């Protein structure tokens, strides 16, 4: 009984060559409410800077607080309270100082949203975006979906091109082998002269 052996790579039941993917269909343009960010099917425009989705790895957004304003507010509030408790300030100026430093503290707590764009093989781009975090998180999720879509399409296209290149190399090798076999079957003139 003859054994079948391991499956051979090539056309047949074990291997199906990838087919070139169809071009990506257009997607609707998504804009942020303040028009600072615009997302199309293949590009991302952030504050006038254009990025191709293919050059991005991913994006994320997070709320960050302004530490400088926190420190100024906290230290100013502590200084005004100490000055008031030591009777260096009267009640009116102390209340005004506490109000102003508390406003600095609140301003630092408000913070901003930081959009980070991770670029393939390059430094991360940080962009400050105002407003609530939730709408920016929804937009970032859509950015990541479209980045994945573009990368997936590029990978399928590269696999199809690689398969086509391998098939062309295989065909060239078969033609070369056939030409060599045909050439070996014929005698070259002048070789078989008997003297």
PDB file of C-alpha atoms in Angstrom:
ATOM      1  CA  UNK A   1       0.000   0.000   0.000  1.00  0.00           C
ATOM      2  CA  UNK A   2       1.531   3.297  -1.079  1.00  0.00           C
ATOM      3  CA  UNK A   3       1.394   6.227   1.271  1.00  0.00           C
ATOM      4  CA  UNK A   4       0.081   9.506  -0.009  1.00  0.00           C
ATOM      5  CA  UNK A   5       2.774  11.578   1.714  1.00  0.00           C
ATOM      6  CA  UNK A   6       2.451  15.119   3.001  1.00  0.00           C
ATOM      7  CA  UNK A   7       0.358  17.585   1.061  1.00  0.00           C
ATOM      8  CA  UNK A   8       2.298  19.569  -1.493  1.00  0.00           C
ATOM      9  CA  UNK A   9       1.933  23.329  -1.569  1.00  0.00           C
ATOM     10  CA  UNK A  10       0.508  24.534  -4.813  1.00  0.00           C
ATOM     11  CA  UNK A  11      -2.771  24.541  -6.656  1.00  0.00           C
ATOM     12  CA  UNK A  12      -5.067  21.855  -5.413  1.00  0.00           C
ATOM     13  CA  UNK A  13      -7.275  20.987  -2.484  1.00  0.00           C
ATOM     14  CA  UNK A  14      -4.714  22.047   0.144  1.00  0.00           C
ATOM     15  CA  UNK A  15      -3.898  25.488  -1.142  1.00  0.00           C
ATOM     16  CA  UNK A  16      -6.063  28.219  -2.555  1.00  0.00           C
ATOM     17  CA  UNK A  17      -4.218  31.233  -3.855  1.00  0.00           C
ATOM     18  CA  UNK A  18      -5.484  34.483  -2.347  1.00  0.00           C
ATOM     19  CA  UNK A  19      -7.551  36.540  -4.715  1.00  0.00           C
ATOM     20  CA  UNK A  20      -6.784  40.234  -5.015  1.00  0.00           C
ATOM     21  CA  UNK A  21      -9.254  42.139  -2.842  1.00  0.00           C
ATOM     22  CA  UNK A  22     -11.678  44.583  -4.323  1.00  0.00           C
ATOM     23  CA  UNK A  23     -10.882  48.254  -3.752  1.00  0.00           C
ATOM     24  CA  UNK A  24     -12.165  49.713  -0.516  1.00  0.00           C
ATOM     25  CA  UNK A  25     -15.577  51.255  -0.826  1.00  0.00           C
ATOM     26  CA  UNK A  26     -16.059  54.870   0.184  1.00  0.00           C
ATOM     27  CA  UNK A  27     -17.097  55.599   3.746  1.00  0.00           C
ATOM     28  CA  UNK A  28     -18.905  58.703   4.921  1.00  0.00           C
ATOM     29  CA  UNK A  29     -16.767  61.521   6.245  1.00  0.00           C
ATOM     30  CA  UNK A  30     -16.917  61.899  10.027  1.00  0.00           C
ATOM     31  CA  UNK A  31     -16.213  65.289  11.597  1.00  0.00           C
ATOM     32  CA  UNK A  32     -15.908  66.384  15.191  1.00  0.00           C
ATOM     33  CA  UNK A  33     -18.493  68.951  16.344  1.00  0.00           C
ATOM     34  CA  UNK A  34     -15.885  71.733  16.341  1.00  0.00           C
ATOM     35  CA  UNK A  35     -14.325  70.652  12.984  1.00  0.00           C
ATOM     36  CA  UNK A  36     -10.897  70.067  14.519  1.00  0.00           C
ATOM     37  CA  UNK A  37     -10.864  66.428  13.369  1.00  0.00           C
ATOM     38  CA  UNK A  38     -12.064  65.064  10.022  1.00  0.00           C
ATOM     39  CA  UNK A  39     -11.999  61.357   9.181  1.00  0.00           C
ATOM     40  CA  UNK A  40     -12.456  59.933   5.684  1.00  0.00           C
ATOM     41  CA  UNK A  41     -12.048  56.388   4.400  1.00  0.00           C
ATOM     42  CA  UNK A  42      -8.268  56.688   4.041  1.00  0.00           C
ATOM     43  CA  UNK A  43      -7.176  59.933   5.751  1.00  0.00           C
ATOM     44  CA  UNK A  44      -7.355  61.669   9.101  1.00  0.00           C
ATOM     45  CA  UNK A  45      -7.133  65.459   9.323  1.00  0.00           C
ATOM     46  CA  UNK A  46      -6.316  66.762  12.819  1.00  0.00           C
ATOM     47  CA  UNK A  47      -6.023  70.540  13.255  1.00  0.00           C
ATOM     48  CA  UNK A  48      -4.817  71.006   9.682  1.00  0.00           C
ATOM     49  CA  UNK A  49      -2.307  68.115   9.782  1.00  0.00           C
ATOM     50  CA  UNK A  50      -3.138  65.293   7.353  1.00  0.00           C
ATOM     51  CA  UNK A  51      -2.329  61.644   8.181  1.00  0.00           C
ATOM     52  CA  UNK A  52      -2.923  58.589   6.033  1.00  0.00           C
ATOM     53  CA  UNK A  53      -4.678  55.848   7.972  1.00  0.00           C
ATOM     54  CA  UNK A  54      -2.165  53.396   6.546  1.00  0.00           C
ATOM     55  CA  UNK A  55       0.695  55.176   8.352  1.00  0.00           C
ATOM     56  CA  UNK A  56      -1.109  55.028  11.708  1.00  0.00           C
ATOM     57  CA  UNK A  57      -0.988  52.071  14.063  1.00  0.00           C
ATOM     58  CA  UNK A  58      -3.800  53.164  16.358  1.00  0.00           C
ATOM     59  CA  UNK A  59      -5.217  56.172  18.176  1.00  0.00           C
ATOM     60  CA  UNK A  60      -6.339  56.749  21.732  1.00  0.00           C
ATOM     61  CA  UNK A  61      -7.750  59.630  23.726  1.00  0.00           C
ATOM     62  CA  UNK A  62      -7.616  60.270  27.445  1.00  0.00           C
ATOM     63  CA  UNK A  63      -8.499  63.042  29.825  1.00  0.00           C
ATOM     64  CA  UNK A  64      -5.434  64.752  31.298  1.00  0.00           C
ATOM     65  CA  UNK A  65      -5.255  67.307  34.054  1.00  0.00           C
ATOM     66  CA  UNK A  66      -3.036  70.359  34.018  1.00  0.00           C
ATOM     67  CA  UNK A  67      -0.563  69.738  36.831  1.00  0.00           C
ATOM     68  CA  UNK A  68       0.890  73.266  36.674  1.00  0.00           C
ATOM     69  CA  UNK A  69      -2.513  74.819  37.482  1.00  0.00           C
ATOM     70  CA  UNK A  70      -3.072  72.228  40.197  1.00  0.00           C
ATOM     71  CA  UNK A  71       0.236  73.156  41.804  1.00  0.00           C
ATOM     72  CA  UNK A  72      -0.268  76.905  41.456  1.00  0.00           C
ATOM     73  CA  UNK A  73      -3.792  76.656  42.845  1.00  0.00           C
ATOM     74  CA  UNK A  74      -2.867  74.368  45.734  1.00  0.00           C
ATOM     75  CA  UNK A  75       0.276  76.279  46.732  1.00  0.00           C
ATOM     76  CA  UNK A  76      -1.465  79.647  46.338  1.00  0.00           C
ATOM     77  CA  UNK A  77      -4.428  78.465  48.417  1.00  0.00           C
ATOM     78  CA  UNK A  78      -2.093  77.153  51.106  1.00  0.00           C
ATOM     79  CA  UNK A  79      -0.103  80.416  51.143  1.00  0.00           C
ATOM     80  CA  UNK A  80      -3.236  82.590  51.398  1.00  0.00           C
ATOM     81  CA  UNK A  81      -4.686  80.428  54.196  1.00  0.00           C
ATOM     82  CA  UNK A  82      -1.429  80.473  56.146  1.00  0.00           C
ATOM     83  CA  UNK A  83      -1.181  84.249  55.708  1.00  0.00           C
ATOM     84  CA  UNK A  84      -4.785  84.635  56.914  1.00  0.00           C
ATOM     85  CA  UNK A  85      -4.284  82.340  59.910  1.00  0.00           C
ATOM     86  CA  UNK A  86      -1.131  84.237  60.890  1.00  0.00           C
ATOM     87  CA  UNK A  87      -3.108  87.501  60.711  1.00  0.00           C
ATOM     88  CA  UNK A  88      -0.963  88.863  57.887  1.00  0.00           C
ATOM     89  CA  UNK A  89      -4.100  89.316  55.747  1.00  0.00           C
ATOM     90  CA  UNK A  90      -7.468  90.746  56.653  1.00  0.00           C
ATOM     91  CA  UNK A  91     -10.682  88.886  55.850  1.00  0.00           C
ATOM     92  CA  UNK A  92     -11.491  90.670  52.552  1.00  0.00           C
ATOM     93  CA  UNK A  93      -8.124  90.153  50.817  1.00  0.00           C
ATOM     94  CA  UNK A  94      -7.907  86.610  52.223  1.00  0.00           C
ATOM     95  CA  UNK A  95     -11.320  85.717  50.745  1.00  0.00           C
ATOM     96  CA  UNK A  96     -10.321  87.213  47.399  1.00  0.00           C
ATOM     97  CA  UNK A  97      -7.008  85.298  47.436  1.00  0.00           C
ATOM     98  CA  UNK A  98      -8.733  82.032  48.377  1.00  0.00           C
ATOM     99  CA  UNK A  99     -11.282  82.522  45.605  1.00  0.00           C
ATOM    100  CA  UNK A 100      -8.638  83.207  42.952  1.00  0.00           C
ATOM    101  CA  UNK A 101      -6.423  80.294  43.972  1.00  0.00           C
ATOM    102  CA  UNK A 102      -9.454  77.980  44.192  1.00  0.00           C
ATOM    103  CA  UNK A 103     -10.329  79.009  40.625  1.00  0.00           C
ATOM    104  CA  UNK A 104      -6.785  78.090  39.546  1.00  0.00           C
ATOM    105  CA  UNK A 105      -7.233  74.721  41.231  1.00  0.00           C
ATOM    106  CA  UNK A 106     -10.570  74.145  39.470  1.00  0.00           C
ATOM    107  CA  UNK A 107      -9.078  75.222  36.139  1.00  0.00           C
ATOM    108  CA  UNK A 108      -6.313  72.648  36.582  1.00  0.00           C
ATOM    109  CA  UNK A 109      -8.857  69.983  37.453  1.00  0.00           C
ATOM    110  CA  UNK A 110     -10.825  70.709  34.266  1.00  0.00           C
ATOM    111  CA  UNK A 111      -7.884  69.686  32.098  1.00  0.00           C
ATOM    112  CA  UNK A 112      -8.138  68.688  28.457  1.00  0.00           C
ATOM    113  CA  UNK A 113      -8.338  65.627  26.229  1.00  0.00           C
ATOM    114  CA  UNK A 114      -5.140  64.268  24.734  1.00  0.00           C
ATOM    115  CA  UNK A 115      -5.406  62.479  21.399  1.00  0.00           C
ATOM    116  CA  UNK A 116      -2.405  60.252  20.768  1.00  0.00           C
ATOM    117  CA  UNK A 117      -1.745  59.020  17.244  1.00  0.00           C
ATOM    118  CA  UNK A 118       0.647  56.067  17.134  1.00  0.00           C
ATOM    119  CA  UNK A 119       2.495  56.149  13.809  1.00  0.00           C
ATOM    120  CA  UNK A 120       4.231  53.063  12.467  1.00  0.00           C
ATOM    121  CA  UNK A 121       7.950  53.295  13.207  1.00  0.00           C
ATOM    122  CA  UNK A 122       7.786  56.966  14.207  1.00  0.00           C
ATOM    123  CA  UNK A 123       7.173  59.071  17.277  1.00  0.00           C
ATOM    124  CA  UNK A 124       3.725  59.432  18.803  1.00  0.00           C
ATOM    125  CA  UNK A 125       1.796  62.593  17.923  1.00  0.00           C
ATOM    126  CA  UNK A 126      -0.044  64.262  20.827  1.00  0.00           C
ATOM    127  CA  UNK A 127      -2.883  66.701  20.173  1.00  0.00           C
ATOM    128  CA  UNK A 128      -4.934  68.586  22.787  1.00  0.00           C
ATOM    129  CA  UNK A 129      -8.690  68.564  22.189  1.00  0.00           C
ATOM    130  CA  UNK A 130     -11.249  70.536  24.232  1.00  0.00           C
ATOM    131  CA  UNK A 131     -14.600  69.461  25.618  1.00  0.00           C
ATOM    132  CA  UNK A 132     -16.009  66.292  27.109  1.00  0.00           C
ATOM    133  CA  UNK A 133     -14.114  63.033  26.706  1.00  0.00           C
ATOM    134  CA  UNK A 134     -17.015  60.754  25.630  1.00  0.00           C
ATOM    135  CA  UNK A 135     -17.531  62.195  22.096  1.00  0.00           C
ATOM    136  CA  UNK A 136     -13.796  62.064  21.466  1.00  0.00           C
ATOM    137  CA  UNK A 137     -13.714  58.421  22.595  1.00  0.00           C
ATOM    138  CA  UNK A 138     -16.455  57.565  20.084  1.00  0.00           C
ATOM    139  CA  UNK A 139     -14.536  59.322  17.317  1.00  0.00           C
ATOM    140  CA  UNK A 140     -11.325  57.532  18.335  1.00  0.00           C
ATOM    141  CA  UNK A 141     -13.109  54.167  18.195  1.00  0.00           C
ATOM    142  CA  UNK A 142     -14.205  54.963  14.631  1.00  0.00           C
ATOM    143  CA  UNK A 143     -10.636  56.029  13.762  1.00  0.00           C
ATOM    144  CA  UNK A 144      -9.314  52.690  15.046  1.00  0.00           C
ATOM    145  CA  UNK A 145     -11.969  50.741  13.094  1.00  0.00           C
ATOM    146  CA  UNK A 146     -10.980  52.508   9.890  1.00  0.00           C
ATOM    147  CA  UNK A 147      -7.257  52.048  10.584  1.00  0.00           C
ATOM    148  CA  UNK A 148      -7.853  48.301  11.010  1.00  0.00           C
ATOM    149  CA  UNK A 149      -9.935  48.241   7.806  1.00  0.00           C
ATOM    150  CA  UNK A 150      -7.173  49.909   5.772  1.00  0.00           C
ATOM    151  CA  UNK A 151      -4.446  47.678   7.250  1.00  0.00           C
ATOM    152  CA  UNK A 152      -6.522  44.538   6.654  1.00  0.00           C
ATOM    153  CA  UNK A 153      -7.096  45.527   3.019  1.00  0.00           C
ATOM    154  CA  UNK A 154      -3.380  46.245   2.536  1.00  0.00           C
ATOM    155  CA  UNK A 155      -2.465  42.851   4.043  1.00  0.00           C
ATOM    156  CA  UNK A 156      -4.912  41.003   1.767  1.00  0.00           C
ATOM    157  CA  UNK A 157      -3.592  42.910  -1.240  1.00  0.00           C
ATOM    158  CA  UNK A 158       0.036  42.115  -0.319  1.00  0.00           C
ATOM    159  CA  UNK A 159      -0.826  38.418   0.148  1.00  0.00           C
ATOM    160  CA  UNK A 160      -2.469  38.303  -3.287  1.00  0.00           C
ATOM    161  CA  UNK A 161       0.515  40.032  -4.922  1.00  0.00           C
ATOM    162  CA  UNK A 162       2.927  37.662  -3.171  1.00  0.00           C
ATOM    163  CA  UNK A 163       0.902  34.642  -4.308  1.00  0.00           C
ATOM    164  CA  UNK A 164       0.882  35.966  -7.886  1.00  0.00           C
ATOM    165  CA  UNK A 165       4.648  36.520  -7.717  1.00  0.00           C
ATOM    166  CA  UNK A 166       5.196  32.986  -6.357  1.00  0.00           C
ATOM    167  CA  UNK A 167       3.003  31.550  -9.123  1.00  0.00           C
ATOM    168  CA  UNK A 168       5.012  33.479 -11.733  1.00  0.00           C
ATOM    169  CA  UNK A 169       8.291  32.171 -10.270  1.00  0.00           C
ATOM    170  CA  UNK A 170       6.910  28.614 -10.200  1.00  0.00           C
ATOM    171  CA  UNK A 171       5.793  28.909 -13.844  1.00  0.00           C
ATOM    172  CA  UNK A 172       9.183  30.325 -14.861  1.00  0.00           C
ATOM    173  CA  UNK A 173      10.936  27.427 -13.100  1.00  0.00           C
ATOM    174  CA  UNK A 174       8.669  24.885 -14.842  1.00  0.00           C
ATOM    175  CA  UNK A 175       9.301  26.488 -18.233  1.00  0.00           C
ATOM    176  CA  UNK A 176      13.044  26.537 -17.554  1.00  0.00           C
ATOM    177  CA  UNK A 177      12.968  22.864 -16.530  1.00  0.00           C
ATOM    178  CA  UNK A 178      10.974  21.969 -19.654  1.00  0.00           C
ATOM    179  CA  UNK A 179      13.407  23.890 -21.871  1.00  0.00           C
ATOM    180  CA  UNK A 180      16.362  22.147 -20.219  1.00  0.00           C
ATOM    181  CA  UNK A 181      14.731  18.722 -20.697  1.00  0.00           C
ATOM    182  CA  UNK A 182      14.031  19.482 -24.366  1.00  0.00           C
ATOM    183  CA  UNK A 183      17.597  20.681 -24.858  1.00  0.00           C
ATOM    184  CA  UNK A 184      19.093  17.530 -23.293  1.00  0.00           C
ATOM    185  CA  UNK A 185      17.107  15.317 -25.697  1.00  0.00           C
ATOM    186  CA  UNK A 186      18.890  16.667 -28.782  1.00  0.00           C
ATOM    187  CA  UNK A 187      22.536  16.156 -29.673  1.00  0.00           C
ATOM    188  CA  UNK A 188      24.465  19.253 -30.465  1.00  0.00           C
ATOM    189  CA  UNK A 189      26.108  19.263 -33.889  1.00  0.00           C
ATOM    190  CA  UNK A 190      29.730  18.217 -33.931  1.00  0.00           C
ATOM    191  CA  UNK A 191      29.650  16.088 -30.775  1.00  0.00           C
ATOM    192  CA  UNK A 192      29.122  12.604 -32.245  1.00  0.00           C
ATOM    193  CA  UNK A 193      31.680  12.496 -35.031  1.00  0.00           C
ATOM    194  CA  UNK A 194      33.407   9.164 -35.265  1.00  0.00           C
ATOM    195  CA  UNK A 195      36.901   9.199 -36.505  1.00  0.00           C
TER     196      UNK A 195
END
